[in-house]
XYZ file of C-alpha atoms in Angstrom:
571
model
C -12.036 -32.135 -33.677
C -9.078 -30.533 -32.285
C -9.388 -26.827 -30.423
C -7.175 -25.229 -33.213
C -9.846 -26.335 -35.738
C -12.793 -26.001 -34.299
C -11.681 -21.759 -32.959
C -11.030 -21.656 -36.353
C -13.933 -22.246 -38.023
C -15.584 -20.757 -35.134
C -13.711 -17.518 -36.590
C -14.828 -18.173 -40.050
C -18.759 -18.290 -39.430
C -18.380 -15.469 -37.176
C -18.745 -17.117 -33.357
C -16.574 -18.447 -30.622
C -16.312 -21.474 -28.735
C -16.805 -20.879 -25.458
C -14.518 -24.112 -23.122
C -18.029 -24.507 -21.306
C -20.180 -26.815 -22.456
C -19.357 -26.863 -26.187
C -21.300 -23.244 -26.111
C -21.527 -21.093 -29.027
C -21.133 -17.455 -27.962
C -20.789 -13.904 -30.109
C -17.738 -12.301 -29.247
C -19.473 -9.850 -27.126
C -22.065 -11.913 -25.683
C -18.454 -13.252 -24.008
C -16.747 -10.545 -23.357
C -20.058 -8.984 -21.485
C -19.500 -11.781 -18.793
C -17.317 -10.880 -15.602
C -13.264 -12.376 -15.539
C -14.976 -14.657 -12.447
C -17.706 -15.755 -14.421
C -15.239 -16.635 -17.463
C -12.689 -18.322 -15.100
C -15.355 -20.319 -13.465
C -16.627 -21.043 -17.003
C -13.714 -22.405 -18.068
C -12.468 -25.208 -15.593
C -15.412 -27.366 -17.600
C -11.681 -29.100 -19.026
C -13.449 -31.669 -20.932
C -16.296 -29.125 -22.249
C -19.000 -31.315 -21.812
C -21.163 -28.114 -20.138
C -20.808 -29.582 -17.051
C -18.233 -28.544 -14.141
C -17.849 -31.703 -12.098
C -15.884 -31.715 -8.401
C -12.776 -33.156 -10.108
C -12.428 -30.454 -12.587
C -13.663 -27.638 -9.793
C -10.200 -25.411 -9.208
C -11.885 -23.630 -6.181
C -12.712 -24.176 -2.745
C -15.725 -26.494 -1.715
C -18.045 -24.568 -0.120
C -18.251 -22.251 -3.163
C -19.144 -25.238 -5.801
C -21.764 -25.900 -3.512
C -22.840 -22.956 -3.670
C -23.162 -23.049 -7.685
C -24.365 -26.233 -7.841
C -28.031 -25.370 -6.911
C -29.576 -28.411 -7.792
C -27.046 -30.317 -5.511
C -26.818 -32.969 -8.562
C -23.174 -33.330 -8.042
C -22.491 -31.193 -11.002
C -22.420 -27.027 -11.888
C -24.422 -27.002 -15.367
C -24.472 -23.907 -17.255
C -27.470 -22.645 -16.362
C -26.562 -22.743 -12.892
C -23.222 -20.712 -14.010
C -25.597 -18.313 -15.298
C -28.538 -17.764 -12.849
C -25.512 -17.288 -10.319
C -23.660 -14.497 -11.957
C -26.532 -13.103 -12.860
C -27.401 -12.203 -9.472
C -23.886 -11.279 -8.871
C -23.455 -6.833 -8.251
C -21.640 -4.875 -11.016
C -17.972 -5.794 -10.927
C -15.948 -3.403 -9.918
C -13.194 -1.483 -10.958
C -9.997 -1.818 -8.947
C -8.642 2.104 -8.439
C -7.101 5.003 -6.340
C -10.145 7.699 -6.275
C -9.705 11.138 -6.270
C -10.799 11.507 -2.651
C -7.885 12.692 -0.254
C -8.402 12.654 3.083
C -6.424 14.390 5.909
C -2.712 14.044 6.422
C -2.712 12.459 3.087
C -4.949 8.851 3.318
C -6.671 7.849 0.240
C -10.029 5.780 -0.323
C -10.210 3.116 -2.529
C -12.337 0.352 -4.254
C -11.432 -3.007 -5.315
C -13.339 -6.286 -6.664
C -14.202 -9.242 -4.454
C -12.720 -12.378 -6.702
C -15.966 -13.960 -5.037
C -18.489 -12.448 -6.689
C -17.556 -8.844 -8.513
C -18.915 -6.869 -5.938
C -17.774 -3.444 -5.338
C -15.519 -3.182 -1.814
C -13.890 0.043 -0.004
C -10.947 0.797 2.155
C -8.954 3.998 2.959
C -5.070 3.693 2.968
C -1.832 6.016 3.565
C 1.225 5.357 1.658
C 4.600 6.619 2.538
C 7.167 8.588 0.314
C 9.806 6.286 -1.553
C 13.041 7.204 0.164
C 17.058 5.856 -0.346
C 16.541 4.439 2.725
C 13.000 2.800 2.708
C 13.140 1.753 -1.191
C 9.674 1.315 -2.193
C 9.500 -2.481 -2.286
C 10.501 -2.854 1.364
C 7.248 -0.788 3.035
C 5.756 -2.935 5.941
C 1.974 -2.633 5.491
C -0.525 -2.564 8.654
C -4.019 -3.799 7.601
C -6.697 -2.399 10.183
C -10.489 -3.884 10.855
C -12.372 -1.303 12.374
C -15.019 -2.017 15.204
C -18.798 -1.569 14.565
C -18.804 2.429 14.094
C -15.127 1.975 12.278
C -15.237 -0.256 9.518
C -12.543 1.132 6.364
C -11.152 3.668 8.837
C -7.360 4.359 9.836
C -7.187 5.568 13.753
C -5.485 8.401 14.069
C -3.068 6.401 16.583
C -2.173 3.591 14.182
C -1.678 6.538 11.245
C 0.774 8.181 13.065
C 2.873 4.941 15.039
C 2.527 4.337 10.545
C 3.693 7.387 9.259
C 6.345 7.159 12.118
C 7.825 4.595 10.656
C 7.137 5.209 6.902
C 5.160 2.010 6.875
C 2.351 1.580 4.715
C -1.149 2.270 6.563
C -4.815 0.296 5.512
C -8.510 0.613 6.933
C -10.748 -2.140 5.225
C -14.389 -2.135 5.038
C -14.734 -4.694 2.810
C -18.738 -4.353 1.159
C -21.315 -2.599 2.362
C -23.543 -4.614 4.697
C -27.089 -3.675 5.655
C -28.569 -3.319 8.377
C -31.221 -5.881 9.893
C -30.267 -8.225 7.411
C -29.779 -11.349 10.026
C -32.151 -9.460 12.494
C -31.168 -6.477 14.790
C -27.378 -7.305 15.117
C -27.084 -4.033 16.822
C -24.783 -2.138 13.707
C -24.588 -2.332 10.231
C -21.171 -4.539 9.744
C -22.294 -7.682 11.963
C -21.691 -9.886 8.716
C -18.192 -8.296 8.496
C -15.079 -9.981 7.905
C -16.706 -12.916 8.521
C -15.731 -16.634 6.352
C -19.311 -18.547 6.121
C -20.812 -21.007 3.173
C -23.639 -18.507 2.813
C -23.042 -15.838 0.288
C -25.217 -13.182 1.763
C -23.288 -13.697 5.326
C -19.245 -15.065 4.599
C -17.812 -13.448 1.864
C -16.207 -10.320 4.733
C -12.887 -12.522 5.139
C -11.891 -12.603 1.309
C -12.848 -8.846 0.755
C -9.886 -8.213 3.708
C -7.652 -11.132 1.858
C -8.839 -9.124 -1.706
C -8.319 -5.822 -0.552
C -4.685 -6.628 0.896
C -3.729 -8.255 -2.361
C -4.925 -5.342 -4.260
C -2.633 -3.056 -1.941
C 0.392 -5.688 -2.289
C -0.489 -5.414 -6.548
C -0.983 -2.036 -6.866
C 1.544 -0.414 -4.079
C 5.075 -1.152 -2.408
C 4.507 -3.417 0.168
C 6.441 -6.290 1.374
C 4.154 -9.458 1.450
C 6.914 -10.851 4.094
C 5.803 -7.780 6.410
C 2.139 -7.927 6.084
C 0.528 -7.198 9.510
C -3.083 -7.339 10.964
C -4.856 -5.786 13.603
C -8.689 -4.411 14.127
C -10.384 -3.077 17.500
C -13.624 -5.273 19.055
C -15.567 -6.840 16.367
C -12.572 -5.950 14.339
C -10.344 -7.634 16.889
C -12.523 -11.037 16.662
C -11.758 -10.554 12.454
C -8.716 -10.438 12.960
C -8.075 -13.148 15.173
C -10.581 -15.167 12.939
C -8.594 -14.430 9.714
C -4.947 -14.851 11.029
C -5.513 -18.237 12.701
C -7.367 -19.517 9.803
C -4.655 -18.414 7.025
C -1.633 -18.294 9.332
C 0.634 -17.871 6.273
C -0.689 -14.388 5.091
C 0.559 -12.430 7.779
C 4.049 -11.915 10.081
C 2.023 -11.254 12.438
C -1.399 -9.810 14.065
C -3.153 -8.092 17.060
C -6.465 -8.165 18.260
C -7.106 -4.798 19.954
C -10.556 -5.427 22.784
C -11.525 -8.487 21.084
C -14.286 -11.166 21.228
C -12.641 -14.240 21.140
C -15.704 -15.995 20.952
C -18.097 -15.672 18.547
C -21.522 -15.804 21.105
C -19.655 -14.303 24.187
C -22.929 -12.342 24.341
C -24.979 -15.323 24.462
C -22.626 -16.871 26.990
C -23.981 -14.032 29.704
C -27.590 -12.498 28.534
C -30.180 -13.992 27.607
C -31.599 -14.803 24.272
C -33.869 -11.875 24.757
C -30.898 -9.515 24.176
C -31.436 -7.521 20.664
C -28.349 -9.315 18.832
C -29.414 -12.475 19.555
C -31.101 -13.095 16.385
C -27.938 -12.201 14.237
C -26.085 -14.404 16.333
C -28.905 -17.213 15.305
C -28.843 -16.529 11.443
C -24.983 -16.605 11.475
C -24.959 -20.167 13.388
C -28.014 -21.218 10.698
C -29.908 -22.361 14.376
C -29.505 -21.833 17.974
C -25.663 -22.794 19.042
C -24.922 -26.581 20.392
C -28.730 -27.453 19.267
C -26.935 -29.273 15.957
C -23.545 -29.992 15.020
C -23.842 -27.463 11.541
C -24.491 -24.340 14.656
C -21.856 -25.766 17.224
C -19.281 -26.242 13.920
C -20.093 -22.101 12.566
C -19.555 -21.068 16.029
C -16.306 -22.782 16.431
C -14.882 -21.784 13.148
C -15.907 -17.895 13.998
C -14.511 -18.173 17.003
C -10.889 -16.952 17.959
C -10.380 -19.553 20.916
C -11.222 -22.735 19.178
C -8.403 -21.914 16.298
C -5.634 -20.879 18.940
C -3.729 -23.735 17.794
C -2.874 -22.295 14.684
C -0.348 -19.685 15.785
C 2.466 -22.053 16.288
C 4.229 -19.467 13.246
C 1.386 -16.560 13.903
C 3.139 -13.876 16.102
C 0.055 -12.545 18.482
C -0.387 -9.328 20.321
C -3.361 -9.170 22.851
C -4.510 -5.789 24.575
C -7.174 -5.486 26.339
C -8.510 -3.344 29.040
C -9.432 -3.967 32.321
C -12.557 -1.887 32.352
C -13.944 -3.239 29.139
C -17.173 -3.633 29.754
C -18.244 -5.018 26.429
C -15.972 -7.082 25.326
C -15.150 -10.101 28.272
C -16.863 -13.362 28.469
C -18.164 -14.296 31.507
C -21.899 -14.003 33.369
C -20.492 -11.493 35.937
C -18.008 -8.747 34.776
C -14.310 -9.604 35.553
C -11.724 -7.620 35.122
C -9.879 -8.291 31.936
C -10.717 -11.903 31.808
C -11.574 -11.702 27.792
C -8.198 -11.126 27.330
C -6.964 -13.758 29.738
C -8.692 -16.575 28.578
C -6.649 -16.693 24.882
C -3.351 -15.194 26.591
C -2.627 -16.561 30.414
C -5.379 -17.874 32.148
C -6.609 -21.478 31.732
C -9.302 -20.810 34.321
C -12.632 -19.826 31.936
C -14.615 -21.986 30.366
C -17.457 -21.050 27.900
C -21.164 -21.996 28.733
C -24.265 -20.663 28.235
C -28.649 -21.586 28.396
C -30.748 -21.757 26.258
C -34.413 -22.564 27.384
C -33.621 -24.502 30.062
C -30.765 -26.302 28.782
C -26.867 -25.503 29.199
C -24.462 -25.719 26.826
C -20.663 -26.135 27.961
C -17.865 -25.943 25.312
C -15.039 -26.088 28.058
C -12.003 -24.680 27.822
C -10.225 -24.046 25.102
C -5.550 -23.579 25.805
C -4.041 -20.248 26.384
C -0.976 -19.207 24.216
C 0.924 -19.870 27.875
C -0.063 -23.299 27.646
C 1.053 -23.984 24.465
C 3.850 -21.579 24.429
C 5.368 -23.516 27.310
C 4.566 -26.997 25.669
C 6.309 -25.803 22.358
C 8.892 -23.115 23.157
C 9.725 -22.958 19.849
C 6.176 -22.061 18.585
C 3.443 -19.685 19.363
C 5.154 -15.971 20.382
C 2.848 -14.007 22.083
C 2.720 -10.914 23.903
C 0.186 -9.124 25.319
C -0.967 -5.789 27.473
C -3.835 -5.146 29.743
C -4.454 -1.033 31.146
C -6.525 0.125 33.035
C -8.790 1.752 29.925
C -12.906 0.482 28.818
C -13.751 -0.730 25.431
C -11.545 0.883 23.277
C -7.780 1.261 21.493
C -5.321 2.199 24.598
C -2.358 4.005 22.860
C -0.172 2.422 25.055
C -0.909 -1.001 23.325
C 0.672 0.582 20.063
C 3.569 2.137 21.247
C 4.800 0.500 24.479
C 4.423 2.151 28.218
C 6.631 1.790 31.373
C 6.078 -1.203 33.508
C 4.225 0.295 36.289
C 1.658 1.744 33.512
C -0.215 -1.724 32.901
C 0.446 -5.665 32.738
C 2.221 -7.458 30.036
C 5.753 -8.257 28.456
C 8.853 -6.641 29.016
C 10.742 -5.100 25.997
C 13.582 -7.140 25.058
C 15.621 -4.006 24.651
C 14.316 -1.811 27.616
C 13.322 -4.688 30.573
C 11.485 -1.206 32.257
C 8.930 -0.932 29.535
C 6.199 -3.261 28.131
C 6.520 -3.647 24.790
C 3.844 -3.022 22.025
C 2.649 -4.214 19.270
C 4.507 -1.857 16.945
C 7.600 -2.420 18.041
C 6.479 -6.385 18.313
C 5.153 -5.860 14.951
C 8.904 -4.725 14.032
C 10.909 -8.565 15.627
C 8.879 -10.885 13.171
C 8.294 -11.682 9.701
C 6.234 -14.057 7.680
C 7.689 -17.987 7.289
C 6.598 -19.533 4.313
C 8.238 -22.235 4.821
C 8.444 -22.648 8.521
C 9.989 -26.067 10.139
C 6.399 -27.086 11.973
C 3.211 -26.669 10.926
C 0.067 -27.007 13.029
C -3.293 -26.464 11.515
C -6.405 -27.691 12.968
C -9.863 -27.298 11.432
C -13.824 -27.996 11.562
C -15.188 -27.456 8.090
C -13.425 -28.437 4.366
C -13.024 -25.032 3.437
C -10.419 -23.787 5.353
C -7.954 -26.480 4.794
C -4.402 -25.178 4.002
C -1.562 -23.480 6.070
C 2.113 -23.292 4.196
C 3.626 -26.195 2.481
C 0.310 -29.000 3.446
C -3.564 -29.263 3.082
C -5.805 -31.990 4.953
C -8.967 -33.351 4.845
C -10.669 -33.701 7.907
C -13.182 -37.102 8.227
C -15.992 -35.506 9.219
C -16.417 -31.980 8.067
C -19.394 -29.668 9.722
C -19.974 -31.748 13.011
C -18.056 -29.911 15.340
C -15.116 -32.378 15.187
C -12.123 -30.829 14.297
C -8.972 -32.801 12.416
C -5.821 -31.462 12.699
C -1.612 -31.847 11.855
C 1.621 -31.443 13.421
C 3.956 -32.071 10.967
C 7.962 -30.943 11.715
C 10.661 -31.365 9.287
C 13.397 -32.811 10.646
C 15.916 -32.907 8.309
C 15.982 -32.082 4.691
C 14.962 -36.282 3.769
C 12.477 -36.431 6.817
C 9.106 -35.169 7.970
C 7.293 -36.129 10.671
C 3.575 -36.002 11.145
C 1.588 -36.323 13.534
C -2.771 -36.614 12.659
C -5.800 -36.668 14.295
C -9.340 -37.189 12.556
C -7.563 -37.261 8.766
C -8.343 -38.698 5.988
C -5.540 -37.164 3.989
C -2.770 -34.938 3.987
C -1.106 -33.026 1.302
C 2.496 -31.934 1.061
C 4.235 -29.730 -1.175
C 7.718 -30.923 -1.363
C 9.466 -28.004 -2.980
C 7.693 -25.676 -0.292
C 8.848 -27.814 2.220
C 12.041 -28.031 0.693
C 11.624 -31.655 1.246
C 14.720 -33.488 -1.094
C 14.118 -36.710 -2.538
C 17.435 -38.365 -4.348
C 18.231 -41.465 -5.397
C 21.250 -41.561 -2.959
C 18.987 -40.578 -0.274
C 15.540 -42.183 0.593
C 13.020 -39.490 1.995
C 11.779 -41.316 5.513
C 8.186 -40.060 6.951
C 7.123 -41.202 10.218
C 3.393 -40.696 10.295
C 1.780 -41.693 13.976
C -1.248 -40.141 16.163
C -1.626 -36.786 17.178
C -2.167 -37.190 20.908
C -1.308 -33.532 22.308
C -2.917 -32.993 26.305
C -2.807 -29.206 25.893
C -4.559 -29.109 22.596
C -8.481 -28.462 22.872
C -9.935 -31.722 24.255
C -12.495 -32.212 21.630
C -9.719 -32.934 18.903
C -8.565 -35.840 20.823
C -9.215 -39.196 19.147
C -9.733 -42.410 21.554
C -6.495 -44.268 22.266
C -8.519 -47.409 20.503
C -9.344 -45.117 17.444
C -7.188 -46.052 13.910
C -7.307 -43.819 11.269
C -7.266 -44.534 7.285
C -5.752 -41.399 5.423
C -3.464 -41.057 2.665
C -0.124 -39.532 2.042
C 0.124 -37.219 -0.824
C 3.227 -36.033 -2.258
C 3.227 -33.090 -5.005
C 6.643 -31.466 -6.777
C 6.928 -30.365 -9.570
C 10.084 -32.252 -10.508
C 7.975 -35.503 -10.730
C 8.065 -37.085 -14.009
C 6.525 -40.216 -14.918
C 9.707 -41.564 -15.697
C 10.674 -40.502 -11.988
C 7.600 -41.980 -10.456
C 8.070 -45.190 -12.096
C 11.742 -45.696 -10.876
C 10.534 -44.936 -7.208
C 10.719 -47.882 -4.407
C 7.946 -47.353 -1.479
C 7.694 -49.210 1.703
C 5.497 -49.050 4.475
C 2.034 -48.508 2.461
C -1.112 -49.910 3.958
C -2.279 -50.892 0.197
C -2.346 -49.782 -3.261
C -0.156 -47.029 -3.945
C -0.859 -44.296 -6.558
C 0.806 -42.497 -9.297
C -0.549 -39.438 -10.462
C 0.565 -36.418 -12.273
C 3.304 -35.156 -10.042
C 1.795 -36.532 -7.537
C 2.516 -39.845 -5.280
C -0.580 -40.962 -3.607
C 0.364 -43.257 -0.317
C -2.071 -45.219 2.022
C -1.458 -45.398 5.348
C -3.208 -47.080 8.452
C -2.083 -45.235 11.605
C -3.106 -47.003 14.961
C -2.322 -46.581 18.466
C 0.813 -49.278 18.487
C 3.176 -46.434 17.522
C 4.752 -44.357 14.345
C 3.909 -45.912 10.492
C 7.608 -45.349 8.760
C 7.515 -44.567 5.325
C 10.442 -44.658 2.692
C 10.779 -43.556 -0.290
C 14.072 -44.124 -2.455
């Protein structure tokens, strides 16, 4: 029975057809349920009432999550026992509550589960000069006592430049829910499988793209930044979706997600947060080792090859640094200039050592092309130094010289102001631990061994407008958009990829693959100019087996071993 038919005699006894399961709703038992739950409900394509992986349009970790029975399949109970837990949606809107020197709180719906999130933000004047769709925007993640806030320091270098000004809280978390984590927003802005702990990164993401719907920003000048806890966010969040933002700065952060546990002892009173977060006690199982890494600033660093960083940091902070005996400024080192620290901590009796992770010097002078950083240390505790916003003379502090004025240091307003966001930038690097967080501009890859603590990651560079090259390390596929990439494929010119090893001595060591170890993984390549008639009239060499034609989509094995580059044409 075609759809057309069967809506229509749904229509005529007085019921819809619901695409989930062949289910027979009233028209308001339907509209009742939330836009998620109906979206959700409806990528059952073949409306057999079951959602399978295949027909899944969402990430991983979140059809786990609705699969409850772990059957390999999201039924329609299991649709419904989830949303029915789900809060209230809420209503996206601008609420009547104006704050001084004009800011404005808000509320907006998480797309993960309805519920009800807050943020404060300040909006400049439309002017012949600024038009409205041109406003830079400034997301902020406020430290423990700060969450959904706007400093009065970032407000004004904001309203100083008629730049649109945020403060995101996200939901409200409460307190003791993981154990004494010290303040109510431990769980905040944080990306984790479990509901009740990760969904803080997507409010941020939601509560940006409600500001980018709603008000004129520029998504090319989209900038964050956040203080402490807020600083680890917002390292966490730019160097795990690189192409959100031009560019971001952690203000006093922890770059490492148990730098407490690193120097105290598991007596301290966060230490069972830290524990419920990690689902166990840190390097006891790869699951704990792999959530520490992936909330964890340092062990993503390779992902700002595009990502613009700024770094302050004071050199009295006496909270936020990472070592057993206080030294000066040395959290801020370790991600910026000094190679020196290494990260280890006990744990009844036994030590656990994750080494050292590279420095954006390291890698900046590997790649001169990739990774622009700056950074500022004064002489200041745990908290915001002005300076770090606005610049200060060179005898004032440590960091890098203005371009324009070599007798000031430059901050991360006006270092804000040199960069915008690449969509489609010439290199992409992306490394990862889990199958979540997977995507960065024009690719995606799948990593062999998700949740173990062993990352995968790419280097791929586009070298011309018919070749790519890529470079992989613990794969087992990679996806490309060609149009992104702006990739061309003609038939008077074959597109050539040279796919080979990743084997990079300044990356973090535990990414390395033996010099023995080959690697299985498959090519994809998506545009949406494929036809079928295209695909069929395509010649491929250098395939390591069967090669696969899908709906614009070219599916290429590949066996990469340590002998040197695999060449692939396609013509």
């Amino acid at each position: 029975m075609s759809n057309q038919l069967r809506m229509s005699l749904g229509t005529m006894i007085g019921i819809v057809v619901v695409s989930v399961g062949m289910l027979l709703e009233s028209p308001s038992a339907f509209a009742q349920r939330s836009p998620l739950e109906r979206r959700v409900r409806g990528f059952d394509s073949n409306e057999d009432g079951n959602i399978s992986i295949e027909e899944f349009r969402g990430p991983r970790d979140r059809f786990r999550l609705l699969d409850r029975d772990q059957d390999g399949v999201i039924s329609s109970a299991e649709v419904t026992q989830y949303f029915s837990r789900s809060p209230t949606p809420a209503r996206a809107s601008d609420q009547n509550d104006t704050q001084a020197d004009g800011v404005l709180r808000f509320t907006y719906p998480s797309t993960i589960d309805g519920a009800s999130c807050t943020g404060t933000i300040w909006i400049p004047e439309a002017s012949k000069e600024m038009p409205p769709e041109k406003y830079p925007l400034v997301a902020f993640l406020g430290g423990g006592p700060g969450v959904g806030t706007i400093p009065n320091d970032i407000l004004a270098e904001c309203q100083k430049r008629n730049w649109i000004a945020m403060g995101l809280a996200g939901r409200s978390w409460p307190r003791g829910s993981l154990g004494d984590c010290g303040f109510t927003v431990s769980m905040a802005y944080l990306d984790h499988p479990n509901p009740a702990i990760g969904p803080g990164q997507q409010d941020v993401l939601d509560g940006i793209d409600w500001a980018l719907t709603n008000h004129p920003a520029e998504p090319k000048r989209v900038y964050l930044c956040g203080f402490s806890l807020g600083g680890r966010g917002t390292y966490m969040m730019g160097l795990k979706c690189p192409d959100r933002f031009a560019a971001i700065a952690p203000f006093a952060p922890a770059t490492d997600m148990f730098e407490l546990d690193i120097r105290t002892s598991e007596s301290r009173a966060s230490y069972p947060c830290r524990m419920a977060i990690a689902e166990g006690v840190v390097g006891t199982s790869p699951r704990s080792a792999t959530l520490r890494s992936m909330q964890s600033g340092r062990f993503l660093i390779e992902n700002a090859f595009n990502l613009p960083i700024f770094h302050g940091h004071g050199t009295e902070d006496g909270l936020a640094y990472n070592l057993r005996s206080k030294t000066s400024y040395a959290h801020g080192y370790n991600m910026t200039i000094d190679s020196s620290w290494r990260g280890v901590y006990e744990f009844q009796g036994k030590q656990f050592d994750f080494g050292h992770t590279p420095t954006l010097a390291e890698l900046h002078q590997r790649h001169p092309d990739g990774y622009p950083f700056a950074y500022m240390f004064t002489r200041i505790g745990h908290a915001v130094d002005k300076k770090w916003l606005e610049g200060t003379s060179t005898n004032q502090g440590e960091g890098v010289p203005h371009p324009e004025a070599p007798n000031r240091l430059i901050g991360a307003f006006d270092f804000f102001e040199r960069h915008q966001l690449k969509k489609s930038p010439e290199t992409v690097v992306f490394k990862t631990y889990t199958d979540n967080v997977s995507k960065a501009y024009w690719l995606a890859i799948d990593i062999q061994r998700p949740w173990e603590n062993l990352p995968g990651a790419v280097r791929a560079k586009l070298q011309s407008p018919h070749k790519l090259a890529i470079e992989a390390a613990r794969l087992t596929q990679i996806s490309i958009d060609l149009d992104l990439a702006q990739l061309n494929l003609t038939s008077s010119q074959p597109l050539r990829i040279d796919v080979s090893i990743l084997e990079e001595p300044c990356f973090d060591p535990a990414l390395m693959p033996q010099k023995s170890d080959s690697q299985d993984l498959k090519i994809i390549l998506k545009s949406e100019t494929f036809s079928q008639s295209r695909l069929d009239d395509l010649t491929i060499s250098g395939a390591n087996g069967e090669i696969q034609y899908e709906d614009q989509k070219i599916i290429i094995p590949v066996l990469l071993d340590p002998a040197g580059p695999r060449a692939i044409l396609i013509q």
